[in-house]
């Protein structure tokens, strides 16, 4: 039984990423699970940048007191695993030649309903496929036929979504996030998934695919993201709120940890805490259900 944190090395962590990582670690450790770190680096153009950013991210995790089990796994090293899982899906997978524009038009849905890819390419004949292959390379989609899948989130409760024929391998050959993440979680024995709540809507698809591959879907806990007071999401560009920038501005890692713990209702504001001390206090029921409002200017002023 494992929990995990699965960062994308596209930029340095900001405090919101660290806060989600903390919840993932505490959720795993407080339930006696192992904890894995997996780098989601399937889709990054420059390997050297990804390596440098990963190093920084791992240093940040270690700095706040996080420990993980076994070596850090990189998705880019796991092509064979994805190929094998794809083969297991057999004829549930089909080639799709739709352009982005085709898909946007086909999935245009009335306001408030989930856009569903209608399976335009599901029934193409071999002759049509041969003709289209000469026009553009296909992506691969899994035939889900608008299944409905429910998941239960430890924080927000039951969540049901329509599973459309989502992409498992893109036209450029890169395995899609929704596919790789499920294959990895299943292969690594991950039965607890904690991440930002921007991915809540992906969880019905992922739970459905796990089941199709013969696994029990994991428990989910989606952590509300950090927002600026104007309601906008704290973006990756808000580097000012990374550990290294905050340290350079005179805010220690211990102070950051203390703020993060307080924001999760696991400590009083200003309490000195160590991450390991929070394991016994951790309870998903304590976690706030709303976004954490953080004013980057206030943090700058505190320095
Ligand atoms: N790589 C994703 C992120 O950095 C998280 C994916 C997941 O946890 O399923 O937001």
Coordinates of C-alpha atoms and ligand atoms in Angstrom, one line a residue:
X1 CA 0.0 0.0 0.0
X2 CA 1.4 3.3 -1.1
X3 CA 0.6 7.0 -1.3
X4 CA 2.6 9.1 -3.7
X5 CA 3.4 12.6 -5.0
X6 CA 3.8 12.9 -8.7
X7 CA 5.2 16.3 -9.7
X8 CA 5.7 17.6 -13.2
X9 CA 9.1 19.2 -13.5
X10 CA 7.9 22.2 -15.5
X11 CA 8.9 24.8 -12.9
X12 CA 10.1 25.3 -9.4
X13 CA 7.5 24.4 -6.7
X14 CA 5.6 27.2 -5.2
X15 CA 4.2 27.0 -1.7
X16 CA 0.9 25.5 -3.0
X17 CA 2.7 22.6 -4.5
X18 CA 4.6 22.0 -1.3
X19 CA 1.3 22.2 0.7
X20 CA -0.2 19.5 -1.6
X21 CA 2.9 17.4 -1.2
X22 CA 2.6 17.7 2.6
X23 CA -0.9 16.4 2.5
X24 CA 0.1 13.5 0.3
X25 CA 2.9 12.6 2.7
X26 CA 0.8 13.0 5.8
X27 CA -2.1 11.0 4.3
X28 CA 0.3 8.1 3.5
X29 CA 2.3 8.1 6.7
X30 CA -0.7 8.5 9.0
X31 CA -2.2 5.4 7.5
X32 CA 0.9 3.3 7.6
X33 CA 1.5 3.5 3.9
X34 CA 4.8 3.7 2.0
X35 CA 5.3 6.9 0.1
X36 CA 6.6 7.2 -3.5
X37 CA 7.8 10.1 -5.6
X38 CA 7.2 9.8 -9.3
X39 CA 8.3 12.4 -11.8
X40 CA 5.8 13.0 -14.6
X41 CA 8.3 13.9 -17.3
X42 CA 6.8 12.3 -20.4
X43 CA 6.1 15.6 -22.1
X44 CA 9.0 17.9 -21.5
X45 CA 11.0 19.2 -24.4
X46 CA 14.3 19.8 -22.7
X47 CA 15.7 17.0 -20.6
X48 CA 18.4 19.1 -19.0
X49 CA 15.8 21.6 -17.8
X50 CA 13.6 18.8 -16.4
X51 CA 16.5 17.3 -14.6
X52 CA 17.5 20.6 -13.0
X53 CA 13.9 21.4 -12.0
X54 CA 13.5 17.9 -10.6
X55 CA 16.6 18.3 -8.5
X56 CA 15.2 21.5 -7.0
X57 CA 11.8 20.0 -6.3
X58 CA 13.3 17.0 -4.5
X59 CA 15.6 19.3 -2.5
X60 CA 12.5 21.3 -1.4
X61 CA 10.7 18.1 -0.4
X62 CA 13.6 17.0 1.6
X63 CA 14.0 20.4 3.2
X64 CA 10.5 20.4 4.6
X65 CA 11.3 17.0 6.2
X66 CA 9.8 14.6 3.6
X67 CA 11.2 11.1 3.2
X68 CA 10.2 8.6 0.5
X69 CA 10.6 4.9 -0.1
X70 CA 12.8 3.6 -2.9
X71 CA 14.3 5.5 -5.8
X72 CA 12.4 8.3 -7.5
X73 CA 10.7 6.9 -10.6
X74 CA 10.7 8.8 -13.9
X75 CA 7.9 8.3 -16.3
X76 CA 10.3 8.8 -19.2
X77 CA 12.1 5.6 -18.3
X78 CA 8.8 3.5 -18.4
X79 CA 7.9 3.3 -22.1
X80 CA 7.9 -0.5 -22.0
X81 CA 5.5 -0.6 -19.1
X82 CA 3.1 1.7 -21.1
X83 CA 3.5 -0.3 -24.3
X84 CA 2.6 -3.5 -22.4
X85 CA -0.5 -1.9 -20.8
X86 CA -1.6 -0.5 -24.1
X87 CA -1.3 -4.0 -25.6
X88 CA -3.6 -5.3 -22.8
X89 CA -6.3 -2.9 -23.9
X90 CA -6.3 -4.7 -27.2
X91 CA -9.3 -3.7 -29.4
X92 CA -10.7 -1.3 -26.8
X93 CA -8.2 1.2 -28.4
X94 CA -8.8 2.8 -31.7
X95 CA -7.1 5.3 -34.0
X96 CA -8.5 8.8 -34.1
X97 CA -7.6 11.2 -36.9
X98 CA -9.6 14.2 -35.6
X99 CA -7.7 17.5 -35.5
X100 CA -8.0 19.7 -32.4
X101 CA -10.5 21.8 -34.2
X102 CA -12.6 18.7 -35.1
X103 CA -12.6 17.6 -31.5
X104 CA -13.4 21.1 -30.2
X105 CA -16.4 21.2 -32.5
X106 CA -17.5 17.6 -31.8
X107 CA -17.3 18.2 -28.0
X108 CA -19.0 21.5 -27.9
X109 CA -21.5 20.9 -25.2
X110 CA -24.4 23.0 -23.8
X111 CA -23.2 25.1 -20.9
X112 CA -22.7 23.2 -17.7
X113 CA -22.4 19.7 -19.2
X114 CA -19.2 17.8 -19.6
X115 CA -17.9 17.8 -23.1
X116 CA -17.8 14.2 -24.4
X117 CA -15.9 13.1 -27.4
X118 CA -18.6 11.4 -29.5
X119 CA -16.5 8.6 -30.9
X120 CA -16.3 10.1 -34.4
X121 CA -13.4 7.8 -35.4
X122 CA -14.6 4.7 -33.5
X123 CA -16.2 3.0 -36.5
X124 CA -13.8 3.9 -39.3
X125 CA -13.3 1.2 -41.9
X126 CA -9.8 0.0 -42.8
X127 CA -9.9 1.7 -46.1
X128 CA -10.8 5.0 -44.4
X129 CA -8.1 4.6 -41.9
X130 CA -5.5 3.9 -44.6
X131 CA -6.6 7.1 -46.4
X132 CA -6.5 9.2 -43.3
X133 CA -3.1 7.9 -42.2
X134 CA -1.6 9.5 -45.2
X135 CA -3.1 12.8 -44.1
X136 CA -2.1 12.9 -40.4
X137 CA -0.8 10.5 -37.8
X138 CA -3.6 9.3 -35.5
X139 CA -3.8 9.5 -31.7
X140 CA -5.1 6.5 -29.8
X141 CA -8.3 6.6 -27.8
X142 CA -9.9 4.1 -25.5
X143 CA -13.4 3.1 -26.3
X144 CA -15.4 3.9 -23.1
X145 CA -18.7 4.8 -24.8
X146 CA -19.7 7.4 -22.3
X147 CA -19.5 5.2 -19.3
X148 CA -20.4 6.8 -16.0
X149 CA -17.9 6.4 -13.2
X150 CA -18.2 7.4 -9.6
X151 CA -15.4 8.1 -7.2
X152 CA -15.4 9.2 -3.6
X153 CA -13.1 11.9 -2.6
X154 CA -12.0 12.0 1.1
X155 CA -12.5 15.7 1.2
X156 CA -15.3 16.6 -1.3
X157 CA -17.3 13.3 -1.2
X158 CA -18.9 11.5 -4.1
X159 CA -18.1 12.6 -7.6
X160 CA -19.6 11.1 -10.8
X161 CA -18.3 11.9 -14.2
X162 CA -18.9 10.7 -17.8
X163 CA -15.9 8.9 -19.2
X164 CA -15.6 9.7 -22.9
X165 CA -13.2 8.0 -25.3
X166 CA -10.2 9.8 -23.9
X167 CA -6.7 9.9 -25.5
X168 CA -4.2 7.2 -24.3
X169 CA -1.4 8.0 -26.7
X170 CA -1.1 11.3 -28.5
X171 CA -0.5 11.6 -32.3
X172 CA 3.2 12.5 -31.6
X173 CA 3.6 9.1 -29.9
X174 CA 3.7 10.5 -26.3
X175 CA 1.6 8.5 -23.8
X176 CA -1.2 10.7 -22.4
X177 CA -1.2 11.8 -18.8
X178 CA -4.5 10.0 -18.0
X179 CA -3.1 6.8 -19.2
X180 CA 0.4 6.9 -17.8
X181 CA -0.7 8.0 -14.4
X182 CA -3.1 5.0 -14.1
X183 CA -0.7 2.5 -15.4
X184 CA 2.0 3.7 -13.0
X185 CA -0.3 3.9 -9.9
X186 CA -1.5 0.4 -10.6
X187 CA 2.0 -1.0 -11.3
X188 CA 3.5 0.7 -8.2
X189 CA 0.8 -0.5 -5.8
X190 CA -0.5 3.0 -5.2
X191 CA -3.9 2.8 -3.5
X192 CA -4.1 6.4 -2.3
X193 CA -3.9 9.4 -4.6
X194 CA -3.5 12.9 -3.2
X195 CA -3.1 15.8 -5.5
X196 CA -4.5 19.3 -6.4
X197 CA -8.2 19.6 -6.9
X198 CA -7.7 20.8 -10.5
X199 CA -7.5 17.0 -11.2
X200 CA -10.7 16.0 -9.5
X201 CA -12.5 15.9 -12.8
X202 CA -10.0 13.5 -14.2
X203 CA -10.5 11.0 -11.5
X204 CA -13.7 9.2 -12.9
X205 CA -11.7 8.5 -16.1
X206 CA -8.7 7.3 -14.2
X207 CA -10.8 5.1 -11.9
X208 CA -12.6 3.7 -14.9
X209 CA -9.3 2.8 -16.7
X210 CA -7.8 1.2 -13.5
X211 CA -10.9 -1.0 -13.4
X212 CA -10.6 -1.9 -17.1
X213 CA -6.9 -2.9 -16.5
X214 CA -8.1 -5.2 -13.7
X215 CA -7.2 -3.1 -10.6
X216 CA -9.2 -1.5 -7.8
X217 CA -9.2 2.3 -8.1
X218 CA -7.3 4.1 -5.4
X219 CA -8.7 6.3 -2.6
X220 CA -8.7 10.0 -3.7
X221 CA -8.0 13.1 -1.8
X222 CA -8.0 16.3 -3.9
X223 CA -6.5 19.3 -2.1
X224 CA -8.0 22.7 -2.8
X225 CA -5.4 24.9 -4.6
X226 CA -3.9 28.1 -3.5
X227 CA -5.4 31.3 -4.8
X228 CA -4.5 34.9 -4.8
X229 CA -7.0 37.1 -2.9
X230 CA -8.5 38.2 -6.3
X231 CA -9.5 34.5 -6.8
X232 CA -7.0 33.6 -9.5
X233 CA -5.0 30.5 -9.0
X234 CA -1.5 30.8 -7.8
X235 CA 0.4 30.2 -11.0
X236 CA 3.7 28.5 -11.7
X237 CA 5.0 31.9 -12.6
X238 CA 4.6 33.0 -8.9
X239 CA 8.1 31.8 -8.3
X240 CA 8.4 34.5 -5.6
X241 CA 6.6 32.0 -3.4
X242 CA 9.1 29.2 -3.8
X243 CA 11.2 28.1 -0.9
X244 CA 14.4 29.4 -2.3
X245 CA 13.0 32.8 -3.1
X246 CA 11.4 33.0 0.3
X247 CA 14.6 32.0 2.0
X248 CA 16.5 34.6 0.0
X249 CA 13.9 37.1 1.3
X250 CA 14.6 36.1 4.9
X251 CA 11.7 33.7 5.5
X252 CA 13.0 30.4 6.8
X253 CA 11.9 26.9 5.7
X254 CA 10.6 26.4 9.3
X255 CA 8.5 29.5 9.0
X256 CA 7.1 28.3 5.7
X257 CA 6.3 24.9 7.2
X258 CA 4.6 26.6 10.1
X259 CA 2.4 28.6 7.8
X260 CA 1.6 25.6 5.7
X261 CA 0.7 23.5 8.8
X262 CA -1.6 26.3 10.0
X263 CA -3.2 26.6 6.6
X264 CA -4.1 22.9 6.9
X265 CA -5.6 23.3 10.4
X266 CA -2.8 21.1 11.8
X267 CA -1.1 23.8 13.9
X268 CA -1.7 27.3 15.3
X269 CA -0.3 30.1 13.3
X270 CA 3.3 30.7 14.4
X271 CA 3.8 27.3 16.0
X272 CA 7.1 25.7 15.3
X273 CA 6.5 22.3 13.8
X274 CA 8.3 19.4 12.2
X275 CA 6.6 17.5 9.5
X276 CA 7.0 14.2 11.3
X277 CA 5.2 15.7 14.3
X278 CA 2.1 16.3 12.2
X279 CA 1.6 12.6 11.4
X280 CA -0.4 11.9 14.6
X281 CA -2.5 15.1 14.2
X282 CA -3.4 14.5 10.6
X283 CA -7.0 13.9 9.8
X284 CA -8.6 14.6 6.4
X285 CA -11.7 15.9 8.2
X286 CA -9.6 18.8 9.5
X287 CA -8.5 20.0 6.1
X288 CA -10.1 23.2 4.7
X289 CA -12.5 22.6 1.8
X290 CA -11.9 26.0 0.2
X291 CA -8.9 27.4 -1.6
X292 CA -6.1 28.8 0.5
X293 CA -6.0 32.5 -0.1
X294 CA -2.4 33.8 -0.2
X295 CA -1.3 37.3 -1.0
X296 CA 2.2 37.2 -2.5
X297 CA 2.7 40.8 -1.5
X298 CA 2.0 40.0 2.2
X299 CA 4.6 37.3 2.1
X300 CA 7.1 39.7 0.5
X301 CA 6.3 42.3 3.2
X302 CA 6.8 39.7 6.0
X303 CA 10.4 39.2 4.8
Ligands
LIG1 N1 1.8 15.8 -12.4 C1 0.5 16.4 -11.9 C2 0.8 17.7 -11.4 O1 2.0 18.1 -11.2 C3 -0.1 15.5 -10.8 C4 -0.7 14.3 -11.4 C5 -1.3 13.3 -10.4 O2 -1.0 13.4 -9.2 O3 -2.1 12.5 -10.8 O4 -0.1 18.5 -11.1

